PDB file of C-alpha atoms and ligand atoms in Angstrom:
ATOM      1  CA  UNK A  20     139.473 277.801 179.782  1.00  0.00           C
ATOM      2  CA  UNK A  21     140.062 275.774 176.598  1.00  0.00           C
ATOM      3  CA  UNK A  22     139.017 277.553 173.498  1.00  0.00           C
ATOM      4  CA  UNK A  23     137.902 274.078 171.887  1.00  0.00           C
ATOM      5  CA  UNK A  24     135.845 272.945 174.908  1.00  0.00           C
ATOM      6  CA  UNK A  25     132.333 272.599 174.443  1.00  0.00           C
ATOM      7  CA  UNK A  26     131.718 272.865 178.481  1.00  0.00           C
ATOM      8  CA  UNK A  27     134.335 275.889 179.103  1.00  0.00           C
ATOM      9  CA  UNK A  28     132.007 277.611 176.826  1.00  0.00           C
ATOM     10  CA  UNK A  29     129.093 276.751 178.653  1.00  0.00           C
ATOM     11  CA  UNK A  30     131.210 278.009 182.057  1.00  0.00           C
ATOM     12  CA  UNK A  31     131.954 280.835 180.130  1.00  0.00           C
ATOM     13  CA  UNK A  32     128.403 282.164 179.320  1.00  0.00           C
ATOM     14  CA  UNK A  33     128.978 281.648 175.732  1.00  0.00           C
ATOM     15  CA  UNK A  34     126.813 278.874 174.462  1.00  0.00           C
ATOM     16  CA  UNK A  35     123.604 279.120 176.505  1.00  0.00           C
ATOM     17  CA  UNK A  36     122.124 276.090 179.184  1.00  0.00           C
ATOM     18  CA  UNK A  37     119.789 275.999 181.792  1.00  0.00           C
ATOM     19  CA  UNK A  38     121.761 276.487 185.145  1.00  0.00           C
ATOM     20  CA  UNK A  39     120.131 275.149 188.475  1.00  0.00           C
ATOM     21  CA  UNK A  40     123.234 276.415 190.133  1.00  0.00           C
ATOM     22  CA  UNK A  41     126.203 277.988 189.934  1.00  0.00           C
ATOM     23  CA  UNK A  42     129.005 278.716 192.680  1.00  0.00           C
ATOM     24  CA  UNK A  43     132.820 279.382 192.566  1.00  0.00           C
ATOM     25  CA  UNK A  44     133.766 276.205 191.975  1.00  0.00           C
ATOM     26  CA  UNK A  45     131.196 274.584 189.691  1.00  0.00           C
ATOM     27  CA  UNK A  46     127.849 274.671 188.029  1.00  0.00           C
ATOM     28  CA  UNK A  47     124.887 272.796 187.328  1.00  0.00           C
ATOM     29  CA  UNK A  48     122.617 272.755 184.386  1.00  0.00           C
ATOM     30  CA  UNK A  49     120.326 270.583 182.718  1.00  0.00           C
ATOM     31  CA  UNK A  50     121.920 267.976 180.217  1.00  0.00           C
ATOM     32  CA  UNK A  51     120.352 268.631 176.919  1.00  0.00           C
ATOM     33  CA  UNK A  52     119.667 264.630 176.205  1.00  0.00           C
ATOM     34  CA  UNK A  53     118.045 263.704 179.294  1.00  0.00           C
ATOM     35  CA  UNK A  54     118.249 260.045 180.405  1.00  0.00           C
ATOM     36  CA  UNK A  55     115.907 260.410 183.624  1.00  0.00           C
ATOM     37  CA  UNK A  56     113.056 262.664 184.481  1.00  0.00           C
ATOM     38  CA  UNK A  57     115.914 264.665 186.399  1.00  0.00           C
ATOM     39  CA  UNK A  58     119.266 264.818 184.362  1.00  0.00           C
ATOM     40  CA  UNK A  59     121.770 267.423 185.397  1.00  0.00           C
ATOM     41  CA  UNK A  60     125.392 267.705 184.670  1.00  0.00           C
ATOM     42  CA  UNK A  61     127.541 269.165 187.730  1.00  0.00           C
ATOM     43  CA  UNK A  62     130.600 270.528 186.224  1.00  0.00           C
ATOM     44  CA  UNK A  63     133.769 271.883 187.878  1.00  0.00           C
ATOM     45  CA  UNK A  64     134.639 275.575 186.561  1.00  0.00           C
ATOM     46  CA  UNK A  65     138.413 274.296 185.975  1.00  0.00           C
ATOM     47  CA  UNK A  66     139.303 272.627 182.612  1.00  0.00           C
ATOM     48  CA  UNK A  67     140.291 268.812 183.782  1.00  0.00           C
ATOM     49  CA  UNK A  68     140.133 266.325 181.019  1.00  0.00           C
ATOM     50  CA  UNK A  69     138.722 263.570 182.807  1.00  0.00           C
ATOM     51  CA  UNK A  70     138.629 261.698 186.246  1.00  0.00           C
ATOM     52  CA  UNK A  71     142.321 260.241 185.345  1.00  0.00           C
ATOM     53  CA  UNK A  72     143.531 263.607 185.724  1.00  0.00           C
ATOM     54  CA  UNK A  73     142.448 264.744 188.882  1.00  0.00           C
ATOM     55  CA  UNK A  74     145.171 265.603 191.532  1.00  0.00           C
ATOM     56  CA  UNK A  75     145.445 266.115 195.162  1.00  0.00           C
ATOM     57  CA  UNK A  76     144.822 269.489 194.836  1.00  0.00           C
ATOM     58  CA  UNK A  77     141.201 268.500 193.685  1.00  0.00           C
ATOM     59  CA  UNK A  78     140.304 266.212 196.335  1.00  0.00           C
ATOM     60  CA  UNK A  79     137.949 269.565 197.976  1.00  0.00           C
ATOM     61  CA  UNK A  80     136.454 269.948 194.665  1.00  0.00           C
ATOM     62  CA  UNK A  81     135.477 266.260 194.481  1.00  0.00           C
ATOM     63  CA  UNK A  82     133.804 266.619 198.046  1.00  0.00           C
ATOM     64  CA  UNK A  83     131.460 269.890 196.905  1.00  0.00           C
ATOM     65  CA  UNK A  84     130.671 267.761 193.569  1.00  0.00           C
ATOM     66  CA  UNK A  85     128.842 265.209 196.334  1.00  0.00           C
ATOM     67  CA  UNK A  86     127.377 267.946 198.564  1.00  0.00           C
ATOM     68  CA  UNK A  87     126.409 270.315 195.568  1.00  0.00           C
ATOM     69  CA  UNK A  88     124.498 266.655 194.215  1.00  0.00           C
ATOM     70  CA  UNK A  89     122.925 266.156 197.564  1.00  0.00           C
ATOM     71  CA  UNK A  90     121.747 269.492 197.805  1.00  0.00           C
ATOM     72  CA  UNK A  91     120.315 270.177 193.884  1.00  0.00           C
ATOM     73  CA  UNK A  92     118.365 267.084 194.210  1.00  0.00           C
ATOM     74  CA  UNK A  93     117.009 267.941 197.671  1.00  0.00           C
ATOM     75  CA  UNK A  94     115.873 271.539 196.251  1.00  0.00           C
ATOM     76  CA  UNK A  95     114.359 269.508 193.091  1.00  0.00           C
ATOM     77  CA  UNK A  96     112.411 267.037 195.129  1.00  0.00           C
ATOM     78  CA  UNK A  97     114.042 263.769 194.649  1.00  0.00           C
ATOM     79  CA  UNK A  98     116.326 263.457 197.100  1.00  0.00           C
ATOM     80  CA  UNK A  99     114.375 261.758 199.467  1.00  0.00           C
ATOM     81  CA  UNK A 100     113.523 258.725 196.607  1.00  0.00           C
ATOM     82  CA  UNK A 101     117.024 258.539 195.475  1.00  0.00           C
ATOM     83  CA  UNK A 102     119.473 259.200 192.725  1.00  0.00           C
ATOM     84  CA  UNK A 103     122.696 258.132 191.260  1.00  0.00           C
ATOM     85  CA  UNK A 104     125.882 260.254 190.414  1.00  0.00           C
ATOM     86  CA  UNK A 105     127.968 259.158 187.759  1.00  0.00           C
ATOM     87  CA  UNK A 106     130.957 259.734 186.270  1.00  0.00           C
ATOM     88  CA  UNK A 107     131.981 258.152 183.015  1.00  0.00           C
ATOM     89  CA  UNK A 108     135.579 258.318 182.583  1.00  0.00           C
ATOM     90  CA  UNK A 109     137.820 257.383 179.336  1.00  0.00           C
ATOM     91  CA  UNK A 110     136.427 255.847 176.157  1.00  0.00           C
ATOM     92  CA  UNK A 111     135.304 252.377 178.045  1.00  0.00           C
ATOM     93  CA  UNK A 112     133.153 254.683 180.454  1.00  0.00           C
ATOM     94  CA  UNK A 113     131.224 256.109 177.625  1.00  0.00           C
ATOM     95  CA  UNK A 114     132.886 259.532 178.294  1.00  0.00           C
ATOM     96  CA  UNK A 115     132.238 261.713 174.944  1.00  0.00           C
ATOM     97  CA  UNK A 116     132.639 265.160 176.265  1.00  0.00           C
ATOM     98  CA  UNK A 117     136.270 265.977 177.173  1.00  0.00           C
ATOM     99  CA  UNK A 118     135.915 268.313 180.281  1.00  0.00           C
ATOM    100  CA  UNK A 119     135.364 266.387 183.545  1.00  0.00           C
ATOM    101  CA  UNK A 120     131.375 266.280 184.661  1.00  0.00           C
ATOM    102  CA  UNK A 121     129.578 264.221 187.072  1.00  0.00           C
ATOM    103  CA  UNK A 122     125.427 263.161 186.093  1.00  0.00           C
ATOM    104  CA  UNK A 123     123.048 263.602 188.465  1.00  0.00           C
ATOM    105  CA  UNK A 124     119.886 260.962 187.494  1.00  0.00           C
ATOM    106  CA  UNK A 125     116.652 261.027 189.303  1.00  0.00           C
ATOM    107  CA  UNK A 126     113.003 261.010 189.457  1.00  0.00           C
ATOM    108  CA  UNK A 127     112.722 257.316 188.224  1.00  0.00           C
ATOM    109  CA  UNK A 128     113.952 253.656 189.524  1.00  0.00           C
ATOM    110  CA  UNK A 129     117.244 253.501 187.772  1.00  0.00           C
ATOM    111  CA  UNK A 130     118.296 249.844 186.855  1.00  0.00           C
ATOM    112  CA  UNK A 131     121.521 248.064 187.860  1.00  0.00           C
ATOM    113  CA  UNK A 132     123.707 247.178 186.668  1.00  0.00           C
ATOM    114  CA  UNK A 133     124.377 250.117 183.548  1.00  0.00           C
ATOM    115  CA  UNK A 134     124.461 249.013 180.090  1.00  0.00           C
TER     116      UNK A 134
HETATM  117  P1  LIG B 216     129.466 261.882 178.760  1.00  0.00           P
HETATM  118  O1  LIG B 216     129.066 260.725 177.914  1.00  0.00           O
HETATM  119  O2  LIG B 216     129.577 261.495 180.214  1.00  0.00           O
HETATM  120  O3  LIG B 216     130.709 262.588 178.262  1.00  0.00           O
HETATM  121  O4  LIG B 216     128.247 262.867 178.733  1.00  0.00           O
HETATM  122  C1  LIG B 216     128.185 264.059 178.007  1.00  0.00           C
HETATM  123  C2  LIG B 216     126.793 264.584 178.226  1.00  0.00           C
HETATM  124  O5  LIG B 216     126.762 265.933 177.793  1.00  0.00           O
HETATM  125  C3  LIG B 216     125.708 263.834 177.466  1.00  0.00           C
HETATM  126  O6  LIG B 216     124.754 263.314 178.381  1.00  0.00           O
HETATM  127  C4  LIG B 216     125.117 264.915 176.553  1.00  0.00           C
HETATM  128  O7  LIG B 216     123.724 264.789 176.388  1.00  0.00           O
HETATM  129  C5  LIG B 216     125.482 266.192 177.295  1.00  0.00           C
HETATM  130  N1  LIG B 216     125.566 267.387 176.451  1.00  0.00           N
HETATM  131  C6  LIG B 216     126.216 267.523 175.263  1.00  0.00           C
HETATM  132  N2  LIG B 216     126.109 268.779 174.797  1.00  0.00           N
HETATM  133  C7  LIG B 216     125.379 269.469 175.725  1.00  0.00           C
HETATM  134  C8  LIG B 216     124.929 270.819 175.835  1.00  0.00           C
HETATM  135  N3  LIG B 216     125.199 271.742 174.892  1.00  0.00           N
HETATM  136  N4  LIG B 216     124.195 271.165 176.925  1.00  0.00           N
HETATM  137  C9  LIG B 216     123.911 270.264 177.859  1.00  0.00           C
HETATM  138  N5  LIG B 216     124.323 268.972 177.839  1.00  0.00           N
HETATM  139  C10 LIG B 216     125.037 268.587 176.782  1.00  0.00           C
HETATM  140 ZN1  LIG B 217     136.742 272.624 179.387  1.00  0.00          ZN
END
């Protein structure tokens, strides 16, 4: 846990968001600035920076990140029509929060390529 970080607190129960699942490893909870009918942020319990600092020893975690994705949208409906997981990494990515998360967009036709 990093005292500063806005999604360690989040992990941590102490600043409140609405979780659509939650397991050893990770959770998942609703992003607060939704860019899709479905927006959800899936983010790994452990404090990593971004995707540049991800390790061997993470290469599991990066698996259950896909299979957690497959599964939320499945319960929420919009599997079957499709969705996109994204991770933006680094300033040129468009990454603004500083603890690694991956989006989970659905429930509309999302355009390609992103802005
Ligand atoms: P990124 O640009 O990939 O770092 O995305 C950070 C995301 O976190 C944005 O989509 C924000 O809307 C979202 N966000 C910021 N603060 C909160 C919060 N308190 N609860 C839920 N989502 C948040
Ligand atoms: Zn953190």
């Amino acid at each position: 846990m990093e005292s500063d970080c806005l999604f360690c607190k989040i992990v941590a129960g102490e600043i409140p968001a609405t979780i659509h699942y939650d397991d050893e490893k990770l959770i998942v909870f609703e992003d607060i600035d939704p860019k899709a009918p479905h927006h959800l942020l899936i983010v790994p319990k452990k404090h990593i920076r971004s995707a540049v600092e991800l390790t061997e020893q993470d290469n599991e975690l990066v698996g259950h990140i896909y299979q957690v994705a497959a599964k939320v949208a499945t319960d929420m409906g919009f599997a079957d029509a499709g969705f996109r997981v994204v991770n933006n990494c680094n300033e040129d990515g468009g990454q603004v929060v500083w603890h690694i998360h991956f989006h989970l967009l659905g429930g509309r036709k999302l355009t390609w390529p992103p802005g």
